[in-house]
Amino acid sequence: MANGNIDGPLSGQRFFLVGIGGSGMMPLATILAGRGATVEGSDRGLDQGRVPAKFAALEALGVRLFPQDGSGVVAAEQIVVASAAVEDSVADIVAATRLGCARMTRAQLLSELFNASDLRIGVAGTSGKSTVTGMIGWILHATGRDPTVMNGAVMTNFARPDAPFASALVGAYDKEGGDAFVSEVDESDGSIAFYRPSIAVLNNVSLDHKGLDELRQLFGDFARRAERVVANVGDAETAALVAGMDHVLTVAVEGTADLVAEALAPEPFAIGFDLVVRTPSPFGRFAPSSLSRREREGAPEERKGEGDERRRIRLAVPGRHNVANALAAIGAAMAAGVPGDEAARVIEGFTGLKRRFEKVGEAAGVTVIDDFGHNPDKIAATLDTLHAFPGRLLILFQPHGYGPLKVMRRELVESLAARLAPDDLLVLPDPVYFGGTVAREVTSADIVDDLRAYDRDARHVADRAEAAAMLVAEARAGDRIVVMGARDDTLSLLARDMLESLRAKT
């Protein structure tokens, strides 16, 4: 695949993004447009009329949208960008090949923008990437460091009526590369290998899209390429990967590390904890190379104030997993030159991400929650957080593809079986599918059969609307309805529809 040669300012460059409405493409389009590029694109969701508000938001940025029929790819100077999932038979790719357009994958383009930046913070791990990215972005923004942030989810801190899909933040940038670029990096397609981080954040390592041996290699290599590493050693796999590495700041919830969380106090939609900071930091002085260009110009010889020895923090997002996420974000901010006490103070203002344990509303005494949980670890974190408080769970889980079901079948079933209470109800519609070729070797019905062998109340209802209606009819005061799944923006619309149906029952 030809390289687009993305160097310096983007003014005058013309990009066509195939699948521009995707969770990885939309923030990339936002950054490109914010840096002066001409951005065009297409999406099957646009053609199918799904989530029109998202495409209206892109048009408000000056992005020109086309049907996914090849009509938007018209000139050889267009750089055509597509995810690895887009097949060569798609009309836009056929047109790009015919015209001789330069082509890049989404990951290639993002990594070039990232690698050209001055301070590069890459966030990796099977779970928690988007939340940690959002937390770091918020800390850097709130402390005046003007970062560019590339996220896979909408960051509620930056969402406004005129920018409801704020999955990216466009910060300082110039022809020399810019100041700070914070991005989650993806292991599912192996593109994590493209990134050259100044600071690598490693949350955890567990099954999702790939086997553990391959994941260990990808994540280990990513950490070794970095100048500094922030690692959650509360995760055994991560601890093993960073053992013996230099320049590592470790974090752990109720464990032994440089940054530790103790005295956790869970709330239904928040959590408090004590942040304990080992002094001095294992990074010692914050070397000038770890600071943004703006800070370096007037940086003192020694930076003090890495954080109090013990400080009470209350996060506005719930769950033990978010405490681990916060530790990683605070550690990354410290590695970037933010005093630890300052990072700890401002993280309390982080309001979360859309579809990450998002409370949609309450009706008839039933709370509706929209959640991105789709792999064993993410689902476990959500269910553990919910079961810390009373109330039956009515769960609609739409698997995010047939391939992932095949890879993680055993681990997914074991995670669900261990956490579903006797009176909980889990309903699985068929996996999300938007076209293309796919092998359907493991289905939702197979997962349900496996769970029934554990005597769990799991049901397969192929049609998603019927599954939702079943849960609404079943719900009673005190229940929590949870909509779970990934790769499908319409799940949020479904959660809101279920809330409205509950209101209609009263």
Coordinates of N, CA and C in Angstrom, one line a residue, residues 68-274:
Q68 N -21.2 5.6 -0.6 CA -20.1 4.7 -0.8 C -20.2 3.9 -2.1
D69 N -20.2 4.7 -3.2 CA -20.4 4.1 -4.5 C -19.2 4.5 -5.5
G70 N -18.2 5.1 -4.9 CA -17.0 5.5 -5.8 C -17.1 6.9 -6.3
S71 N -18.3 7.5 -6.1 CA -18.5 8.9 -6.7 C -17.7 9.9 -6.0
G72 N -17.1 9.7 -4.8 CA -16.3 10.7 -4.2 C -14.9 10.6 -4.5
V73 N -14.4 9.5 -5.0 CA -13.0 9.3 -5.4 C -12.8 9.7 -6.8
V74 N -12.3 10.9 -7.1 CA -12.4 11.4 -8.5 C -11.0 11.9 -9.0
A75 N -10.0 12.0 -8.1 CA -8.8 12.6 -8.5 C -7.6 11.9 -7.9
A76 N -6.5 11.8 -8.7 CA -5.3 11.0 -8.3 C -4.7 11.7 -7.1
E77 N -4.9 13.0 -6.8 CA -4.2 13.6 -5.7 C -4.9 13.3 -4.3
Q78 N -6.0 12.7 -4.4 CA -6.7 12.3 -3.1 C -5.9 11.1 -2.5
I79 N -5.7 11.2 -1.2 CA -5.1 10.1 -0.4 C -6.3 9.4 0.2
V80 N -6.5 8.1 -0.2 CA -7.6 7.3 0.2 C -7.3 6.5 1.5
V81 N -8.0 6.7 2.5 CA -7.7 6.1 3.8 C -8.9 5.2 4.2
A82 N -8.5 3.9 4.6 CA -9.5 3.0 5.0 C -9.0 2.1 6.1
S83 N -9.9 1.6 6.9 CA -9.5 0.6 7.9 C -9.1 -0.7 7.2
A84 N -8.5 -1.6 8.0 CA -8.1 -2.9 7.4 C -9.3 -3.7 7.1
A85 N -10.5 -3.4 7.7 CA -11.7 -4.2 7.5 C -12.4 -3.9 6.2
V86 N -12.0 -2.8 5.5 CA -12.6 -2.4 4.3 C -12.0 -3.3 3.1
E87 N -12.9 -3.9 2.4 CA -12.4 -4.9 1.4 C -12.1 -4.2 0.1
D88 N -11.2 -4.8 -0.7 CA -10.8 -4.2 -2.0 C -12.0 -4.1 -3.0
S89 N -13.0 -4.8 -2.7 CA -14.2 -4.8 -3.7 C -15.1 -3.6 -3.4
V90 N -14.9 -2.9 -2.3 CA -15.7 -1.7 -2.1 C -15.5 -0.6 -3.2
A91 N -16.6 0.0 -3.6 CA -16.5 0.8 -4.8 C -15.5 2.0 -4.7
D92 N -15.3 2.5 -3.5 CA -14.4 3.6 -3.3 C -12.9 3.1 -3.5
I93 N -12.6 1.9 -3.1 CA -11.3 1.4 -3.2 C -11.0 1.0 -4.7
V94 N -12.1 0.5 -5.4 CA -11.9 0.2 -6.8 C -11.6 1.5 -7.5
A95 N -12.3 2.6 -7.2 CA -12.0 3.9 -7.9 C -10.6 4.4 -7.6
A96 N -10.2 4.2 -6.3 CA -8.8 4.7 -5.9 C -7.8 3.9 -6.7
T97 N -8.0 2.6 -6.9 CA -7.0 1.8 -7.6 C -7.0 2.2 -9.1
R98 N -8.2 2.5 -9.7 CA -8.2 2.9 -11.1 C -7.5 4.2 -11.3
L99 N -7.7 5.1 -10.4 CA -7.1 6.5 -10.5 C -5.6 6.5 -10.1
G100 N -5.1 5.5 -9.4 CA -3.8 5.5 -8.9 C -3.6 6.4 -7.7
C101 N -4.6 6.5 -6.9 CA -4.6 7.3 -5.6 C -3.6 6.7 -4.6
A102 N -2.9 7.5 -3.9 CA -2.1 7.0 -2.8 C -3.1 6.4 -1.7
R103 N -2.8 5.3 -1.1 CA -3.7 4.7 -0.2 C -2.9 4.5 1.1
M104 N -3.7 4.6 2.2 CA -3.1 4.4 3.6 C -4.2 3.7 4.4
T105 N -3.8 2.9 5.4 CA -4.8 2.5 6.3 C -5.0 3.6 7.4
R106 N -6.1 3.5 8.1 CA -6.3 4.4 9.2 C -5.1 4.5 10.2
A107 N -4.6 3.3 10.5 CA -3.5 3.2 11.5 C -2.3 3.8 11.0
Q108 N -2.0 3.6 9.7 CA -0.8 4.2 9.1 C -0.8 5.8 9.2
L109 N -1.9 6.3 8.8 CA -2.1 7.8 8.9 C -2.0 8.3 10.3
L110 N -2.7 7.7 11.2 CA -2.7 8.1 12.6 C -1.3 8.0 13.2
S111 N -0.7 6.9 12.9 CA 0.7 6.7 13.5 C 1.7 7.8 12.9
E112 N 1.5 8.2 11.7 CA 2.4 9.2 11.1 C 2.2 10.5 11.8
L113 N 0.9 10.9 12.0 CA 0.6 12.1 12.7 C 1.2 12.1 14.2
F114 N 1.0 10.9 14.8 CA 1.4 10.7 16.2 C 2.9 10.8 16.3
N115 N 3.6 10.1 15.4 CA 5.1 10.0 15.5 C 5.8 11.3 15.1
A116 N 5.1 12.2 14.4 CA 5.6 13.5 14.0 C 5.5 14.5 15.2
S117 N 4.8 14.1 16.2 CA 4.5 15.1 17.3 C 5.7 15.1 18.3
D118 N 5.7 16.2 19.1 CA 6.8 16.4 20.0 C 6.8 15.5 21.2
L119 N 5.7 15.4 21.8 CA 5.4 14.6 23.0 C 4.4 13.6 22.6
R120 N 4.7 12.3 22.6 CA 3.8 11.3 22.1 C 3.4 10.3 23.2
I121 N 2.2 10.3 23.6 CA 1.7 9.5 24.7 C 0.7 8.5 24.1
G122 N 1.2 7.2 24.0 CA 0.4 6.1 23.5 C -0.2 5.3 24.6
V123 N -1.5 5.0 24.5 CA -2.2 4.2 25.5 C -2.6 2.9 24.9
A124 N -2.1 1.8 25.5 CA -2.3 0.4 25.0 C -2.9 -0.4 26.1
G125 N -3.4 -1.6 25.7 CA -4.0 -2.5 26.6 C -5.3 -3.1 26.1
T126 N -5.7 -4.2 26.5 CA -6.9 -4.8 26.1 C -8.1 -4.0 26.5
S127 N -8.1 -3.5 27.7 CA -9.2 -2.8 28.2 C -8.8 -1.4 28.8
G128 N -9.7 -0.5 28.8 CA -9.4 0.8 29.4 C -8.7 1.9 28.6
K129 N -8.4 1.5 27.3 CA -7.6 2.5 26.5 C -8.3 3.8 26.4
S130 N -9.6 3.7 26.0 CA -10.3 5.0 25.7 C -10.4 5.8 26.9
T131 N -10.7 5.2 28.1 CA -10.9 6.0 29.3 C -9.6 6.6 29.7
V132 N -8.5 5.8 29.7 CA -7.2 6.4 30.1 C -6.8 7.5 29.1
T133 N -7.0 7.3 27.8 CA -6.7 8.4 26.9 C -7.5 9.7 27.2
G134 N -8.8 9.5 27.5 CA -9.6 10.6 27.8 C -9.2 11.3 29.1
M135 N -8.8 10.5 30.1 CA -8.3 11.1 31.4 C -7.0 11.9 31.2
I136 N -6.0 11.3 30.4 CA -4.8 12.0 30.1 C -5.1 13.3 29.4
G137 N -5.9 13.2 28.3 CA -6.2 14.4 27.6 C -6.8 15.5 28.4
W138 N -7.7 15.1 29.3 CA -8.4 16.0 30.2 C -7.3 16.7 31.2
I139 N -6.4 15.9 31.7 CA -5.4 16.4 32.6 C -4.5 17.4 31.9
L140 N -4.1 17.1 30.7 CA -3.2 18.0 29.9 C -3.9 19.2 29.5
H141 N -5.2 19.1 29.1 CA -6.0 20.2 28.7 C -6.3 21.1 29.9
A142 N -6.7 20.5 31.0 CA -7.0 21.3 32.2 C -5.9 22.0 32.9
T143 N -4.7 21.5 32.6 CA -3.4 22.2 33.1 C -2.7 23.0 32.1
G144 N -3.4 23.4 31.0 CA -3.0 24.3 30.0 C -2.0 23.8 29.0
R145 N -1.9 22.5 28.8 CA -0.9 22.0 27.9 C -1.4 21.8 26.4
D146 N -2.6 22.1 26.2 CA -3.2 22.1 24.8 C -2.9 20.9 24.0
P147 N -3.3 19.7 24.4 CA -2.9 18.5 23.6 C -3.9 18.2 22.5
T148 N -3.4 17.5 21.5 CA -4.2 16.8 20.5 C -4.5 15.4 21.1
V149 N -5.8 15.1 21.0 CA -6.3 13.8 21.6 C -7.0 13.0 20.6
M150 N -6.6 11.8 20.4 CA -7.3 10.9 19.4 C -7.9 9.7 20.3
N151 N -9.2 9.7 20.3 CA -9.9 8.7 21.1 C -10.9 7.8 20.3
G152 N -11.3 6.7 20.8 CA -12.3 5.9 20.2 C -13.6 6.0 20.7
A153 N -13.8 7.0 21.6 CA -15.1 7.3 22.3 C -15.3 8.8 22.5
V154 N -16.5 9.2 22.6 CA -16.8 10.6 22.9 C -16.4 10.9 24.3
M155 N -15.6 12.0 24.4 CA -15.2 12.5 25.7 C -16.1 13.5 26.2
T156 N -16.9 13.2 27.3 CA -18.0 14.2 27.7 C -17.4 15.5 28.2
N157 N -16.2 15.6 28.6 CA -15.6 16.8 29.0 C -15.5 17.8 27.9
F158 N -15.4 17.3 26.7 CA -15.2 18.2 25.5 C -16.4 18.3 24.6
A159 N -17.5 17.5 24.9 CA -18.7 17.5 24.1 C -19.5 18.8 24.4
R160 N -20.0 19.4 23.4 CA -20.8 20.6 23.5 C -22.0 20.5 22.5
P161 N -23.0 21.3 22.6 CA -24.1 21.2 21.7 C -23.7 21.3 20.3
D162 N -22.7 22.1 20.0 CA -22.2 22.2 18.6 C -21.1 21.2 18.3
A163 N -20.7 20.4 19.2 CA -19.7 19.3 19.0 C -20.1 18.1 19.8
P164 N -21.2 17.5 19.5 CA -21.7 16.4 20.3 C -20.9 15.1 20.2
F165 N -20.1 15.0 19.2 CA -19.3 13.7 19.0 C -17.8 14.0 19.2
A166 N -17.5 14.5 20.4 CA -16.1 14.9 20.7 C -15.2 13.7 21.0
S167 N -14.9 12.9 20.0 CA -13.9 11.8 20.2 C -12.5 12.2 19.9
A168 N -12.3 13.5 19.5 CA -11.0 14.1 19.3 C -10.9 15.5 19.8
L169 N -9.7 15.9 20.1 CA -9.4 17.3 20.5 C -8.2 17.7 19.7
V170 N -8.4 18.8 19.0 CA -7.3 19.4 18.2 C -6.5 20.4 19.0
G171 N -5.3 20.2 19.3 CA -4.5 21.1 20.1 C -3.4 21.8 19.3
A172 N -2.4 22.2 20.0 CA -1.3 23.0 19.4 C -0.6 22.1 18.3
Y173 N -0.2 22.7 17.2 CA 0.5 22.0 16.2 C 1.2 23.0 15.3
D174 N 2.4 22.7 14.9 CA 3.1 23.5 13.9 C 3.9 22.6 13.0
K175 N 4.7 23.3 12.1 CA 5.4 22.5 11.1 C 6.5 21.6 11.7
E176 N 6.9 21.9 13.0 CA 7.9 21.1 13.6 C 7.3 19.8 14.3
G177 N 6.0 19.7 14.3 CA 5.4 18.5 14.8 C 4.4 18.7 15.9
G178 N 4.4 19.8 16.6 CA 3.4 20.1 17.6 C 3.8 19.7 19.0
D179 N 3.0 20.0 19.9 CA 3.4 19.8 21.3 C 3.0 18.4 21.8
A180 N 1.8 18.1 22.2 CA 1.5 16.8 22.8 C 0.4 16.1 21.9
F181 N 0.6 14.8 21.7 CA -0.4 14.0 21.0 C -0.7 12.8 21.9
V182 N -1.9 12.6 22.3 CA -2.3 11.5 23.1 C -3.3 10.6 22.3
S183 N -2.9 9.4 22.2 CA -3.8 8.5 21.4 C -3.8 7.1 22.0
E184 N -5.0 6.5 21.9 CA -5.0 5.0 22.1 C -4.5 4.3 20.9
V185 N -3.8 3.2 21.1 CA -3.3 2.4 20.0 C -3.8 1.0 20.0
D186 N -4.0 0.5 18.8 CA -4.8 -0.7 18.7 C -3.9 -1.9 18.4
E187 N -4.2 -2.9 19.2 CA -3.5 -4.2 19.0 C -4.2 -5.2 18.1
S188 N -5.5 -4.9 17.9 CA -6.3 -6.0 17.3 C -5.9 -6.3 15.8
D189 N -5.4 -5.2 15.1 CA -4.9 -5.4 13.8 C -3.4 -5.4 13.7
G190 N -2.7 -5.4 14.8 CA -1.2 -5.4 14.8 C -0.6 -4.0 14.6
S191 N -1.5 -3.0 14.4 CA -0.9 -1.6 14.0 C -0.3 -1.0 15.2
I192 N -0.3 -1.5 16.4 CA 0.4 -0.9 17.5 C 1.9 -0.9 17.2
A193 N 2.4 -1.7 16.3 CA 3.8 -1.8 15.9 C 4.2 -0.5 15.2
F194 N 3.3 0.3 14.7 CA 3.6 1.5 13.9 C 4.0 2.7 14.8
Y195 N 3.7 2.6 16.1 CA 3.8 3.8 17.0 C 5.1 3.9 17.7
R196 N 5.7 5.1 17.8 CA 6.9 5.4 18.5 C 6.7 6.3 19.7
P197 N 6.2 5.8 20.8 CA 5.8 6.7 21.9 C 6.9 7.3 22.7
S198 N 6.8 8.5 23.1 CA 7.7 9.0 24.2 C 7.3 8.4 25.5
I199 N 6.0 8.3 25.7 CA 5.5 7.7 26.9 C 4.5 6.6 26.5
A200 N 4.8 5.4 26.9 CA 3.9 4.2 26.6 C 3.1 3.9 27.9
V201 N 1.8 3.8 27.8 CA 0.9 3.4 28.9 C 0.4 2.0 28.6
L202 N 0.6 1.1 29.5 CA 0.2 -0.3 29.3 C -0.8 -0.6 30.5
N203 N -2.0 -0.8 30.1 CA -3.1 -1.1 31.1 C -3.1 -2.5 31.6
N204 N -3.3 -3.4 30.6 CA -3.5 -4.8 30.9 C -3.4 -5.6 29.6
V205 N -3.2 -6.9 29.7 CA -3.1 -7.8 28.6 C -4.0 -9.0 28.8
S206 N -5.0 -9.1 28.0 CA -5.9 -10.3 28.0 C -6.5 -10.5 26.7
L207 N -7.2 -11.6 26.6 CA -7.8 -12.0 25.3 C -8.9 -11.0 24.8
D208 N -8.9 -10.8 23.5 CA -9.9 -10.1 22.8 C -9.9 -10.5 21.4
H209 N -9.0 -10.0 20.6 CA -8.9 -10.3 19.2 C -7.8 -11.3 18.8
K210 N -6.8 -11.4 19.7 CA -5.6 -12.2 19.4 C -5.3 -13.1 20.6
G211 N -4.4 -14.1 20.3 CA -4.0 -15.0 21.3 C -3.0 -14.3 22.2
L212 N -2.8 -14.8 23.4 CA -1.9 -14.2 24.4 C -0.5 -14.1 24.0
D213 N 0.1 -15.1 23.3 CA 1.5 -15.1 22.9 C 1.7 -13.9 22.0
E214 N 0.8 -13.7 21.0 CA 1.0 -12.6 20.1 C 0.8 -11.2 20.8
L215 N -0.2 -11.2 21.7 CA -0.4 -9.9 22.5 C 0.9 -9.6 23.3
R216 N 1.4 -10.6 23.9 CA 2.6 -10.3 24.8 C 3.7 -9.7 23.9
Q217 N 3.9 -10.2 22.7 CA 5.0 -9.7 21.8 C 4.6 -8.3 21.4
L218 N 3.4 -8.0 21.0 CA 3.0 -6.7 20.5 C 3.1 -5.6 21.6
F219 N 2.6 -5.9 22.8 CA 2.6 -5.0 23.9 C 4.0 -4.8 24.4
G220 N 4.8 -5.9 24.5 CA 6.2 -5.8 25.0 C 7.0 -4.9 24.1
D221 N 6.9 -5.1 22.8 CA 7.7 -4.3 21.8 C 7.3 -2.9 21.9
F222 N 6.0 -2.6 22.1 CA 5.5 -1.2 22.2 C 6.2 -0.5 23.4
A223 N 6.2 -1.2 24.5 CA 6.8 -0.6 25.7 C 8.3 -0.4 25.6
R224 N 9.0 -1.4 24.9 CA 10.4 -1.2 24.7 C 10.8 -0.1 23.8
R225 N 9.9 0.3 22.9 CA 10.2 1.4 22.0 C 10.1 2.8 22.7
A226 N 9.5 2.9 23.9 CA 9.2 4.1 24.6 C 10.4 4.6 25.4
E227 N 10.4 5.9 25.6 CA 11.4 6.5 26.5 C 11.0 6.2 27.9
R228 N 9.7 6.2 28.2 CA 9.2 6.0 29.5 C 7.9 5.2 29.4
V229 N 7.7 4.4 30.5 CA 6.6 3.4 30.5 C 5.8 3.6 31.8
V230 N 4.5 3.7 31.7 CA 3.6 3.6 32.8 C 2.8 2.3 32.7
A231 N 3.0 1.5 33.7 CA 2.4 0.1 33.7 C 1.6 -0.2 34.9
N232 N 0.4 -0.8 34.6 CA -0.4 -1.3 35.7 C 0.0 -2.7 36.1
V233 N 0.8 -2.7 37.1 CA 1.4 -4.0 37.6 C 0.4 -4.8 38.4
G234 N -0.8 -4.2 38.6 CA -1.8 -5.0 39.3 C -2.3 -6.1 38.3
D235 N -2.0 -5.9 37.0 CA -2.3 -7.0 36.0 C -1.1 -7.8 35.9
A236 N -1.3 -9.1 36.1 CA -0.1 -10.0 36.2 C 0.6 -10.1 34.8
E237 N -0.1 -10.1 33.7 CA 0.6 -10.2 32.4 C 1.4 -8.9 32.2
T238 N 0.8 -7.7 32.5 CA 1.6 -6.5 32.4 C 2.8 -6.5 33.2
A239 N 2.7 -6.9 34.5 CA 3.8 -6.9 35.4 C 4.9 -7.8 34.8
A240 N 4.6 -8.9 34.3 CA 5.6 -9.8 33.7 C 6.3 -9.2 32.5
L241 N 5.5 -8.4 31.7 CA 6.1 -7.8 30.5 C 7.1 -6.7 30.8
V242 N 6.8 -5.9 31.9 CA 7.7 -4.8 32.1 C 8.8 -5.2 33.1
A243 N 8.8 -6.4 33.7 CA 9.8 -6.8 34.6 C 11.2 -6.7 34.0
G244 N 12.1 -5.9 34.6 CA 13.5 -5.8 34.1 C 13.6 -4.6 33.2
M245 N 12.5 -3.9 32.8 CA 12.7 -2.8 31.9 C 13.1 -1.5 32.7
D246 N 13.8 -0.6 32.1 CA 14.2 0.6 32.7 C 13.1 1.7 32.5
H247 N 13.1 2.7 33.2 CA 12.3 3.9 33.0 C 10.8 3.5 33.1
V248 N 10.4 2.7 34.1 CA 9.0 2.3 34.2 C 8.5 2.9 35.5
L249 N 7.3 3.5 35.4 CA 6.6 3.9 36.6 C 5.4 3.0 36.7
T250 N 5.3 2.3 37.9 CA 4.3 1.3 38.1 C 3.1 1.8 38.9
V251 N 1.9 1.3 38.6 CA 0.7 1.7 39.3 C 0.0 0.4 39.7
A252 N -0.8 0.4 40.7 CA -1.6 -0.7 41.1 C -2.7 -0.3 42.1
V253 N -3.8 -1.0 42.0 CA -4.9 -0.8 43.0 C -4.6 -1.8 44.1
E254 N -4.5 -1.2 45.3 CA -4.3 -2.1 46.5 C -3.2 -3.1 46.3
G255 N -2.0 -2.6 45.8 CA -0.9 -3.4 45.6 C 0.4 -2.7 45.9
T256 N 1.5 -3.2 45.3 CA 2.8 -2.5 45.6 C 3.3 -1.9 44.3
A257 N 3.5 -0.6 44.3 CA 3.8 0.1 43.0 C 4.3 1.5 43.4
D258 N 4.7 2.3 42.4 CA 5.0 3.7 42.6 C 3.8 4.6 42.9
L259 N 2.7 4.3 42.3 CA 1.4 4.9 42.6 C 0.4 3.8 43.0
V260 N -0.1 4.0 44.1 CA -1.0 3.0 44.6 C -2.4 3.6 45.1
A261 N -3.5 2.9 44.8 CA -4.8 3.3 45.3 C -5.2 2.5 46.5
E262 N -5.5 3.1 47.6 CA -6.0 2.4 48.8 C -7.3 3.0 49.3
A263 N -7.9 2.3 50.2 CA -9.1 2.8 50.9 C -10.2 3.2 49.9
L264 N -10.5 2.2 49.0 CA -11.6 2.5 48.0 C -12.9 2.6 48.6
A265 N -13.7 3.6 48.1 CA -15.1 3.8 48.6 C -16.0 3.9 47.4
P266 N -16.6 2.8 47.0 CA -17.4 2.8 45.8 C -18.7 3.5 46.0
E267 N -19.2 4.1 45.0 CA -20.6 4.7 44.9 C -21.2 4.2 43.6
P268 N -22.5 4.3 43.5 CA -23.1 3.7 42.3 C -22.6 4.3 41.0
F269 N -22.2 5.6 41.0 CA -21.7 6.2 39.8 C -20.5 7.1 40.1
A270 N -19.7 6.7 41.1 CA -18.5 7.4 41.4 C -17.7 6.5 42.3
I271 N -16.4 6.9 42.6 CA -15.6 6.1 43.6 C -14.6 7.0 44.2
G272 N -14.3 6.8 45.4 CA -13.2 7.5 46.1 C -12.1 6.6 46.4
F273 N -10.9 7.2 46.6 CA -9.7 6.4 47.0 C -8.6 7.3 47.5
D274 N -7.7 6.7 48.2 CA -6.4 7.4 48.6 C -5.4 7.1 47.5

